[in-house]
XYZ file of C-alpha atoms in Angstrom:
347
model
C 114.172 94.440 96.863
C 113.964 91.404 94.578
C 113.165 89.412 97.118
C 109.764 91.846 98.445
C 109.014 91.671 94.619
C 108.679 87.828 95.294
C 106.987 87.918 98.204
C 104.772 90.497 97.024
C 103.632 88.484 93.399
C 102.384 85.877 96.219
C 99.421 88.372 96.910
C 95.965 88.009 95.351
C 96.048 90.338 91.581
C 92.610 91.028 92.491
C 90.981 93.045 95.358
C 90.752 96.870 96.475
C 94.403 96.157 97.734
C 97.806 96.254 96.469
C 100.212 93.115 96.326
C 103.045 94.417 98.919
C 106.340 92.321 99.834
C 108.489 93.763 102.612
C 111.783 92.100 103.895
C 113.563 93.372 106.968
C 117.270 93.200 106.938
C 119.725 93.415 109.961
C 123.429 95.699 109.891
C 125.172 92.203 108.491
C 122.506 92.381 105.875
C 121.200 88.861 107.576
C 116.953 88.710 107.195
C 115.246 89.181 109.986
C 111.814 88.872 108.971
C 109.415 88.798 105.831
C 106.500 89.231 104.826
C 103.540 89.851 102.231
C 100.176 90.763 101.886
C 97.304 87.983 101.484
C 94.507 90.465 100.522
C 91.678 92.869 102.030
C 91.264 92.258 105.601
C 95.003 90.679 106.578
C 98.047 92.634 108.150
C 99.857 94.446 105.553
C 103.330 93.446 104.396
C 105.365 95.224 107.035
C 103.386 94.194 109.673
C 103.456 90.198 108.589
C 107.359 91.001 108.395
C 107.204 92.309 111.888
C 105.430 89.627 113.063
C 107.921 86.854 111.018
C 110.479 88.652 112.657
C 109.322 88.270 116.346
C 108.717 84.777 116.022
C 111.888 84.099 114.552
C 113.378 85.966 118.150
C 114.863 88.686 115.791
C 115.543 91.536 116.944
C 114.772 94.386 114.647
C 115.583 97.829 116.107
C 118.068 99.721 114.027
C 116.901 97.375 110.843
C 115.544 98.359 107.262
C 112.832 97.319 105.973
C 113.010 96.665 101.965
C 109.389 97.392 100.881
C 107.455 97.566 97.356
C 105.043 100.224 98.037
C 105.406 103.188 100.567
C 104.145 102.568 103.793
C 100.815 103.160 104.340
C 99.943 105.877 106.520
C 96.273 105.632 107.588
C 93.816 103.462 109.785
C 91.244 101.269 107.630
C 91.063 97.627 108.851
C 95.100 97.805 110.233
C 96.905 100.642 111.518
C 99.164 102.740 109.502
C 102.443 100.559 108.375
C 104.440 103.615 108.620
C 103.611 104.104 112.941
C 103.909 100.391 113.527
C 107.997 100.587 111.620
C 108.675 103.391 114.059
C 107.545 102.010 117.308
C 109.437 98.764 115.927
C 112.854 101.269 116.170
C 113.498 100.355 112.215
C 116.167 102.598 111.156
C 116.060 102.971 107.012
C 112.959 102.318 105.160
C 113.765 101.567 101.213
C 110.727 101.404 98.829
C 110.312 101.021 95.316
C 106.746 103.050 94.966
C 105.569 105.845 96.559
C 101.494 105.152 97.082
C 99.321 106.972 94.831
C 96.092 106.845 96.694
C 95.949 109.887 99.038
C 93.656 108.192 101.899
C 97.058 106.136 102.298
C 100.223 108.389 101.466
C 102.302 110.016 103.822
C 103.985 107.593 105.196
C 107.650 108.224 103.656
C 107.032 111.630 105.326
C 105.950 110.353 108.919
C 109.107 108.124 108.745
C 111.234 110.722 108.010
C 109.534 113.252 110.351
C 110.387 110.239 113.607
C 114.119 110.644 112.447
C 113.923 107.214 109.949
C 115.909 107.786 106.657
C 114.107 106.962 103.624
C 115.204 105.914 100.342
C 112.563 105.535 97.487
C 113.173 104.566 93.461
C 114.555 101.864 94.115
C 113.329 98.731 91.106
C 110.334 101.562 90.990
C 109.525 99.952 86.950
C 109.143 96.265 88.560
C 107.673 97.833 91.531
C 104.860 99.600 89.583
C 104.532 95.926 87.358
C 103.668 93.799 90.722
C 101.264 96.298 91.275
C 99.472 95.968 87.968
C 96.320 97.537 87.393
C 95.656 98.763 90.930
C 98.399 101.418 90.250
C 96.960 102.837 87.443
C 93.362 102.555 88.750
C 94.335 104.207 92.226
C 96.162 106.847 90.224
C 92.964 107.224 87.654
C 90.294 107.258 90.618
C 88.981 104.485 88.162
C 89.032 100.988 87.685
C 91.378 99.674 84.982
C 89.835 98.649 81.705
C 90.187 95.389 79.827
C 88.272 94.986 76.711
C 88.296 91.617 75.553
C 87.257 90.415 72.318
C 87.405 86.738 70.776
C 86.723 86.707 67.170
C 87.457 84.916 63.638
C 90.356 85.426 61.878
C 87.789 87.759 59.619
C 86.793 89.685 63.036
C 83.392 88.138 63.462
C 82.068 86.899 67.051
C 79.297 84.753 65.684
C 77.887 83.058 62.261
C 74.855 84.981 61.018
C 72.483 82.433 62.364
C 73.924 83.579 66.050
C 76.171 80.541 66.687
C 79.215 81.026 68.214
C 80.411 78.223 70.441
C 83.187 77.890 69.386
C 85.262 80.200 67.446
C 87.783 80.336 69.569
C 90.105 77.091 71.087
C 89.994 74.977 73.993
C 93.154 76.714 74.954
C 92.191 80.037 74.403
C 88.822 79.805 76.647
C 91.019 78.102 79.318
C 93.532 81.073 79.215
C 90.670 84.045 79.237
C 89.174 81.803 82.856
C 92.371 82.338 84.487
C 92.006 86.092 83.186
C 88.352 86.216 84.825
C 90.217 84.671 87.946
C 92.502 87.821 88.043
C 90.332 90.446 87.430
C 87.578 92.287 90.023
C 84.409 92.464 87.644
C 83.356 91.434 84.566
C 80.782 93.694 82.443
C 78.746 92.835 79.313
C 75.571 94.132 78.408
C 72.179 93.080 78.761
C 71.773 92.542 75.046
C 74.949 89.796 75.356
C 72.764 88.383 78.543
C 69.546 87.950 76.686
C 71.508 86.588 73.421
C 73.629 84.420 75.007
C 72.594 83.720 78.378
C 76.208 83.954 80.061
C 77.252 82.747 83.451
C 80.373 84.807 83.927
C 82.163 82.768 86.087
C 85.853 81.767 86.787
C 86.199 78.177 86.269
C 89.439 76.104 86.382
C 90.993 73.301 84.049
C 88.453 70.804 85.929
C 84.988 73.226 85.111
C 85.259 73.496 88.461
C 84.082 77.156 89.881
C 87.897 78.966 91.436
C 87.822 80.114 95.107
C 87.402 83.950 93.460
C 84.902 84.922 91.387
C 84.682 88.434 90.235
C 81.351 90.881 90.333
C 79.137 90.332 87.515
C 78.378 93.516 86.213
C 75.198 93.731 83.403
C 75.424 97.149 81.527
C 71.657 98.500 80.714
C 68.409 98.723 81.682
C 66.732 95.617 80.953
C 66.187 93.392 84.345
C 68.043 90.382 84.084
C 65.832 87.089 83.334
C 64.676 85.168 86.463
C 66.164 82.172 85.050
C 69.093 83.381 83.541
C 72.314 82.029 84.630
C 73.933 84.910 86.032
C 71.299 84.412 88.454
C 73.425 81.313 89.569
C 76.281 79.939 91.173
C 79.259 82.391 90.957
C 80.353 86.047 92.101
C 77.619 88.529 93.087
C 75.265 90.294 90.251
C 75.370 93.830 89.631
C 73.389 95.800 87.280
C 74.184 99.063 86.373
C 71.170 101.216 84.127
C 72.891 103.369 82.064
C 74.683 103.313 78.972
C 77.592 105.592 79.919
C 80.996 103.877 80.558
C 81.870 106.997 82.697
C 78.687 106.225 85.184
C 79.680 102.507 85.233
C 83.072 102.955 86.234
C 82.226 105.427 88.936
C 79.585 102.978 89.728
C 82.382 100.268 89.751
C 85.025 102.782 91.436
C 82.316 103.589 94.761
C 82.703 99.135 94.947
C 86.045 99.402 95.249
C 86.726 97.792 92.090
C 90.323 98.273 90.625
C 90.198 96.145 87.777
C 87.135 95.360 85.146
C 87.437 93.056 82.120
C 84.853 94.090 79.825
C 83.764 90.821 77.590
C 80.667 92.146 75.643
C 79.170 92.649 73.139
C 79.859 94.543 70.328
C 77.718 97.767 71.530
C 79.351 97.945 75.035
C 82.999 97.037 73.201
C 82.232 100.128 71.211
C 80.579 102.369 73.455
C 83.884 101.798 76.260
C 86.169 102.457 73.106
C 84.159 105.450 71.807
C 84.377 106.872 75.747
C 88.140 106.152 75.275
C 87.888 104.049 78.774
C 89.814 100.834 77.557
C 93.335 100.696 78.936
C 93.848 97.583 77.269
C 92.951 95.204 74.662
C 93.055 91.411 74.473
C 92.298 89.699 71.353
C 91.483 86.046 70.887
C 91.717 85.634 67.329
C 91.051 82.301 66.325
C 92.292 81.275 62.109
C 88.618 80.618 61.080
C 86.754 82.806 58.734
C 82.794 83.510 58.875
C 82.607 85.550 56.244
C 79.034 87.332 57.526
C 77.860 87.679 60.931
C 78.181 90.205 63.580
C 81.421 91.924 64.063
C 83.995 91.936 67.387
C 83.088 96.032 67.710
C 80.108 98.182 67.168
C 79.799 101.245 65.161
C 82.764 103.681 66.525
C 81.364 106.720 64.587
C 84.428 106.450 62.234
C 84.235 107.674 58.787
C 87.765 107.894 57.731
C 90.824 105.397 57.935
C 92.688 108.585 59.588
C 90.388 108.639 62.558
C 90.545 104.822 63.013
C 91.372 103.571 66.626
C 95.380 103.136 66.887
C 96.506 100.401 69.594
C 99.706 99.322 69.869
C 100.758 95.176 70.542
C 102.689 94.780 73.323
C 102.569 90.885 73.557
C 101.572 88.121 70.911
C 100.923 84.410 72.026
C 99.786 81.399 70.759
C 97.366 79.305 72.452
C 96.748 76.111 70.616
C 95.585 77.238 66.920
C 94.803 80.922 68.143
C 96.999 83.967 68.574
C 96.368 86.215 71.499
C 97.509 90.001 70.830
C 97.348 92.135 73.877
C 97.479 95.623 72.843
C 96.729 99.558 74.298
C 95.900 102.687 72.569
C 98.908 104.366 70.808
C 100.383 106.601 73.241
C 99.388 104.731 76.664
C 102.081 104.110 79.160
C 103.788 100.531 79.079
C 101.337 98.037 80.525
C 101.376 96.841 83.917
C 99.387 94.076 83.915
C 100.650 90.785 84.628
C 99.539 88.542 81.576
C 97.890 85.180 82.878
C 100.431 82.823 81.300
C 100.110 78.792 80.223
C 101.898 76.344 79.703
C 100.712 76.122 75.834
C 101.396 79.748 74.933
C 104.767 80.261 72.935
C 106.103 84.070 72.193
């Protein structure tokens, strides 16, 4: 099963799909075949395994597959995982995760129903981790929220003339593109578009634009500028009128989106947080103090320090002279996503 965790980490951490590994072993415990899948469109993992298998000559009847997700046990673009082990004459079928989207469940019980035994648990905490935030969006019927916020040591995201560029490192921006790179949309809202004219785009350590490049999603009702640069090079443009979090994410949902990182500003920040949407919090927080200027977050209606909004750190880094604190609201499950790491962050 460590192994199918490998092979499944190999898989895009974007996309409507999961990141599946699936490893089939012979009676001497000798692999026969592996496999993993590459993202919407390709054979799942126990069909690329299948496939390995055969062109390795192995033969696979009597075998079990290892797999990180329950076989799937519909037809979208491939047939269901679950038929295609049976007619292969696979014997055991040992998963870590039983799917949580019900177009695709079943398949543990069509495996057992053709006589296959099936074991399931098994590295289920690392299995639900690889899966990251398309577990807990399938499970939601929403896409996963990540708020992120890059502000002053004082908690402002621009001086009061409007500058901002930059509060926040060299490191720091190059850390939240390889987030953008990860992630399925990103939202701000028009205001942020006619303030600060963003392009929204996933760009490596060379500027350079990376092979994916999430939705760009404007919040609001006011049409996006002709010229603006969202109107440019990068992943399609969305606009969503309305102000309610719960109508963008079911807006976002109906595209198949399983992940959203929403980036600003400090109305939409607030209005996600009010809605009690975010799933998760990352905070650029650069050591540089503003003193005026407007604030990271938006009016949250609260009056009282007892009503203030609780989140709990679950990782701290350091990226060149900033400190990164991912957090989630006190009370969330432990988080699943997989933090984009570099090679200057230190714990």
């Amino acid at each position: 099963m460590a192994r199918a965790l490998e092979l499944a980490r190999r898989g895009p951490a974007h996309g409507p799909n999961p990141r599946v590994g699936c490893v089939l072993l012979g009676a001497d415990g000798a692999t026969l075949g592996e496999g993993w899948h590459r993202g919407a469109g390709t054979p799942h993992a126990e069909l690329a395994a299948l496939t390995d298998a055969r062109e390795r000559g192995s033969d696979v009847r009597g075998a079990t597959a290892v797999v990180t997700l329950e076989p799937c046990d519909h037809t979208g673009r491939t047939g269901p995982c679950s038929r295609a082990l049976v007619e292969a004459g696979v014997a055991r079928v040992v998963l870590a995760v039983e799917d949580p989207n019900p177009l695709a469940s079943g398949g543990a019980r069509t495996l057992r129903a053709a006589g296959v035994e099936v074991q399931a648990g098994l590295l289920a905490d690392e299995g639900r981790e690889v899966l990251g935030p398309w577990f807990e969006a399938v499970s939601r019927g929403r896409p996963f929220v990540t708020l992120k916020v890059a502000a002053s040591l004082d908690g402002r995201v621009a001086a009061a003339d409007g500058s901002s560029r930059w509060i926040t490192s060299e490191e720091s921006r190059r850390h939240a593109h390889a987030l953008r790179a990860q992630v399925d949309a990103i939202a701000v809202g028009s205001g942020t578009v006619r303030a600060d004219d963003p392009s929204l785009t996933a760009r490596g350590d060379d500027a350079t634009l990376t092979a994916h490049q999430p939705l760009r999603v404007v919040v609001g009702r006011t049409e996006v500028p002709a010229g603006a640069r969202l109107r440019g090079p990068g992943g399609e443009l969305v606009q969503i009128a309305s102000h309610d979090p719960h109508e963008v994410l079911a807006a976002l949902h109906g595209r198949e989106v399983r992940h959203v990182l929403v980036e600003g500003g400090p109305t939409l920040a607030a209005a996600f947080l009010r809605a009690r949407v975010v799933d998760e919090v990352h905070a650029y927080v650069a050591p540089v103090l503003l003193g005026s200027g407007p604030s990271a977050i938006g009016d949250l209606g609260i009056g009282t320090i007892d009503a203030a909004v609780r989140l709990e750190p679950h990782e701290v880094y350091r990226l060149g002279p900033d400190v990164l604190v991912v957090a989630r609201p006190r009370g969330a499950a432990a988080p699943q996503t997989s933090i984009v790491r570099t090679t200057s962050e230190e714990s």
